[in-house]
Amino acid sequence: MSDARAEVLARIRRALGPGVTAPAVPRDYRTRGDLGRAALLELFTDRLVDYRAAVRPATAADLPAVLAAALAERGAERVVVPPGLPWAVPGAVADADLPATELDRLDGVVTACAVAVAETGTIVLDAGPDQGRRSSTLVPDYHLCVVRADQVVQTVPEA
């Protein structure tokens, strides 16, 4: 436990007085989903559409063409890509610690993700080699993120 956390908890205990304990926190929430793969992907897609994200399903073989079409539709000619991105991306500019001013001049970024949560429509990035630095995912105005079907889980605790 961190020193700051320990200090805060000690102050709370002193303020409550002797013999007073905090109520137990229920931990009976779901930790795993129960949806099948098709329903899980449908829920995830619905959440993304609710957030006005464009969703383009693709097979592994179709992915390069789908990426090219999405970038062309957006008019994104120069996009930053992390060093470990395994797919060919038209107009790719390798992220070699580009400064924010250069990132801001690019049309977007293409990354993968670590995991995605169907119930919330959340896409989790953890700065892995196929996701890149935080600044390269936040500075460009457009972010195209590839989410593999096997990366989608139902609940936040699963993520």
Tab-separated table of C-alpha atoms in Angstrom:
chain	number	residue	atom	x	y	z
A	1	MET	CA	0.000	0.000	0.000
A	2	SER	CA	1.335	3.454	-0.833
A	3	ASP	CA	2.283	5.811	1.971
A	4	ALA	CA	-0.347	8.356	0.875
A	5	ARG	CA	-3.116	5.755	0.812
A	6	ALA	CA	-2.078	4.411	4.219
A	7	GLU	CA	-2.155	7.938	5.647
A	8	VAL	CA	-5.634	8.664	4.250
A	9	LEU	CA	-7.011	5.394	5.626
A	10	ALA	CA	-5.411	6.056	9.025
A	11	ARG	CA	-7.058	9.486	9.169
A	12	ILE	CA	-10.451	7.975	8.329
A	13	ARG	CA	-10.049	5.363	11.077
A	14	ARG	CA	-9.133	8.075	13.611
A	15	ALA	CA	-12.129	10.177	12.562
A	16	LEU	CA	-14.521	7.240	12.932
A	17	GLY	CA	-13.298	6.570	16.451
A	18	PRO	CA	-12.400	3.337	18.232
A	19	GLY	CA	-14.403	0.211	17.535
A	20	VAL	CA	-16.061	1.563	14.396
A	21	THR	CA	-15.476	-0.415	11.236
A	22	ALA	CA	-16.414	0.431	7.711
A	23	PRO	CA	-19.248	-1.620	6.214
A	24	ALA	CA	-18.268	-4.495	3.985
A	25	VAL	CA	-18.256	-3.680	0.310
A	26	PRO	CA	-20.283	-6.200	-1.684
A	27	ARG	CA	-18.200	-7.890	-4.343
A	28	ASP	CA	-20.926	-9.937	-5.981
A	29	TYR	CA	-20.827	-8.205	-9.353
A	30	ARG	CA	-20.336	-10.196	-12.530
A	31	THR	CA	-16.735	-10.824	-13.435
A	32	ARG	CA	-17.391	-12.726	-16.661
A	33	GLY	CA	-19.831	-12.366	-19.485
A	34	ASP	CA	-22.190	-15.045	-20.716
A	35	LEU	CA	-22.703	-14.050	-24.349
A	36	GLY	CA	-21.626	-16.199	-27.251
A	37	ARG	CA	-19.075	-14.803	-29.712
A	38	ALA	CA	-21.662	-13.608	-32.276
A	39	ALA	CA	-23.810	-11.833	-29.666
A	40	LEU	CA	-20.699	-10.349	-28.055
A	41	LEU	CA	-19.508	-8.846	-31.331
A	42	GLU	CA	-23.004	-7.581	-32.115
A	43	LEU	CA	-23.183	-5.840	-28.710
A	44	PHE	CA	-19.727	-4.304	-29.209
A	45	THR	CA	-20.673	-3.064	-32.678
A	46	ASP	CA	-23.934	-1.579	-31.345
A	47	ARG	CA	-22.025	0.316	-28.650
A	48	LEU	CA	-19.528	1.686	-31.156
A	49	VAL	CA	-22.318	2.795	-33.483
A	50	ASP	CA	-23.981	4.520	-30.497
A	51	TYR	CA	-20.724	6.496	-30.121
A	52	ARG	CA	-20.868	7.356	-33.827
A	53	ALA	CA	-17.818	5.272	-34.649
A	54	ALA	CA	-17.631	3.685	-38.081
A	55	VAL	CA	-17.382	-0.095	-37.850
A	56	ARG	CA	-16.009	-2.089	-40.758
A	57	PRO	CA	-15.916	-5.849	-40.202
A	58	ALA	CA	-13.115	-7.579	-42.091
A	59	THR	CA	-11.394	-10.904	-42.383
A	60	ALA	CA	-7.633	-11.040	-41.947
A	61	ALA	CA	-7.264	-11.391	-45.713
A	62	ASP	CA	-9.524	-8.381	-46.381
A	63	LEU	CA	-7.999	-6.111	-43.724
A	64	PRO	CA	-5.441	-4.269	-45.914
A	65	ALA	CA	-8.170	-3.359	-48.435
A	66	VAL	CA	-10.572	-2.331	-45.662
A	67	LEU	CA	-7.882	-0.136	-44.071
A	68	ALA	CA	-7.111	1.480	-47.437
A	69	ALA	CA	-10.804	2.121	-48.110
A	70	ALA	CA	-11.419	3.623	-44.659
A	71	LEU	CA	-8.419	5.938	-45.005
A	72	ALA	CA	-9.425	6.962	-48.532
A	73	GLU	CA	-12.996	7.661	-47.401
A	74	ARG	CA	-11.617	9.915	-44.672
A	75	GLY	CA	-9.115	11.558	-47.034
A	76	ALA	CA	-6.278	10.455	-44.764
A	77	GLU	CA	-3.177	10.361	-46.951
A	78	ARG	CA	-0.462	10.462	-44.265
A	79	VAL	CA	-1.037	8.534	-41.042
A	80	VAL	CA	1.267	7.650	-38.191
A	81	VAL	CA	1.613	3.960	-37.366
A	82	PRO	CA	3.313	2.347	-34.357
A	83	PRO	CA	6.469	0.339	-35.020
A	84	GLY	CA	4.835	-3.028	-34.276
A	85	LEU	CA	1.713	-2.675	-36.404
A	86	PRO	CA	1.571	-5.912	-38.431
A	87	TRP	CA	-0.507	-4.616	-41.351
A	88	ALA	CA	0.474	-2.606	-44.398
A	89	VAL	CA	-1.102	0.850	-44.235
A	90	PRO	CA	-1.181	3.235	-47.205
A	91	GLY	CA	0.433	6.584	-46.398
A	92	ALA	CA	2.100	5.187	-43.283
A	93	VAL	CA	4.592	7.356	-41.448
A	94	ALA	CA	6.541	5.376	-38.860
A	95	ASP	CA	6.318	6.842	-35.378
A	96	ALA	CA	9.950	7.432	-34.508
A	97	ASP	CA	9.185	9.659	-31.512
A	98	LEU	CA	7.612	12.299	-33.724
A	99	PRO	CA	7.029	15.552	-31.858
A	100	ALA	CA	3.451	16.726	-31.298
A	101	THR	CA	3.850	19.445	-33.944
A	102	GLU	CA	4.614	16.795	-36.597
A	103	LEU	CA	1.859	14.474	-35.339
A	104	ASP	CA	-0.580	17.367	-35.640
A	105	ARG	CA	0.294	17.756	-39.340
A	106	LEU	CA	-0.661	14.143	-40.097
A	107	ASP	CA	-4.135	13.053	-41.158
A	108	GLY	CA	-4.540	10.383	-38.498
A	109	VAL	CA	-3.208	7.326	-36.737
A	110	VAL	CA	-3.771	3.597	-37.276
A	111	THR	CA	-3.302	1.251	-34.324
A	112	ALA	CA	-4.368	-2.065	-32.898
A	113	CYS	CA	-5.675	-2.400	-29.322
A	114	ALA	CA	-4.998	-4.515	-26.237
A	115	VAL	CA	-8.615	-5.454	-25.494
A	116	ALA	CA	-12.143	-4.148	-26.110
A	117	VAL	CA	-15.207	-4.253	-23.826
A	118	ALA	CA	-18.560	-4.978	-25.468
A	119	GLU	CA	-20.840	-3.701	-22.687
A	120	THR	CA	-19.232	-0.260	-22.620
A	121	GLY	CA	-17.857	0.029	-26.149
A	122	THR	CA	-14.450	0.680	-24.632
A	123	ILE	CA	-11.246	0.142	-26.578
A	124	VAL	CA	-8.210	-0.300	-24.346
A	125	LEU	CA	-4.744	0.764	-25.462
A	126	ASP	CA	-1.726	-0.153	-23.348
A	127	ALA	CA	1.110	1.334	-25.423
A	128	GLY	CA	2.011	-2.078	-26.844
A	129	PRO	CA	4.179	-2.231	-29.971
A	130	ASP	CA	1.104	-2.326	-32.229
A	131	GLN	CA	-0.534	0.594	-30.397
A	132	GLY	CA	2.259	3.118	-30.022
A	133	ARG	CA	2.830	6.053	-27.760
A	134	ARG	CA	-0.020	7.897	-26.074
A	135	SER	CA	0.758	11.141	-27.904
A	136	SER	CA	0.579	9.469	-31.308
A	137	THR	CA	-2.934	8.190	-30.499
A	138	LEU	CA	-4.196	11.468	-29.022
A	139	VAL	CA	-2.747	14.257	-31.166
A	140	PRO	CA	-4.025	13.324	-34.648
A	141	ASP	CA	-7.705	14.127	-35.151
A	142	TYR	CA	-8.524	10.720	-36.646
A	143	HIS	CA	-7.847	7.332	-35.030
A	144	LEU	CA	-8.481	4.122	-36.941
A	145	CYS	CA	-8.204	1.217	-34.510
A	146	VAL	CA	-8.153	-2.425	-35.553
A	147	VAL	CA	-9.929	-4.658	-33.026
A	148	ARG	CA	-9.660	-8.390	-33.581
A	149	ALA	CA	-12.762	-10.418	-32.693
A	150	ASP	CA	-10.785	-12.474	-30.167
A	151	GLN	CA	-9.878	-9.297	-28.272
A	152	VAL	CA	-13.494	-8.431	-27.423
A	153	VAL	CA	-14.678	-9.356	-23.924
A	154	GLN	CA	-18.081	-8.695	-22.440
A	155	THR	CA	-17.369	-6.984	-19.105
A	156	VAL	CA	-14.897	-4.510	-17.668
A	157	PRO	CA	-13.597	-7.003	-15.059
A	158	GLU	CA	-12.735	-9.395	-17.907
A	159	ALA	CA	-10.694	-6.681	-19.579
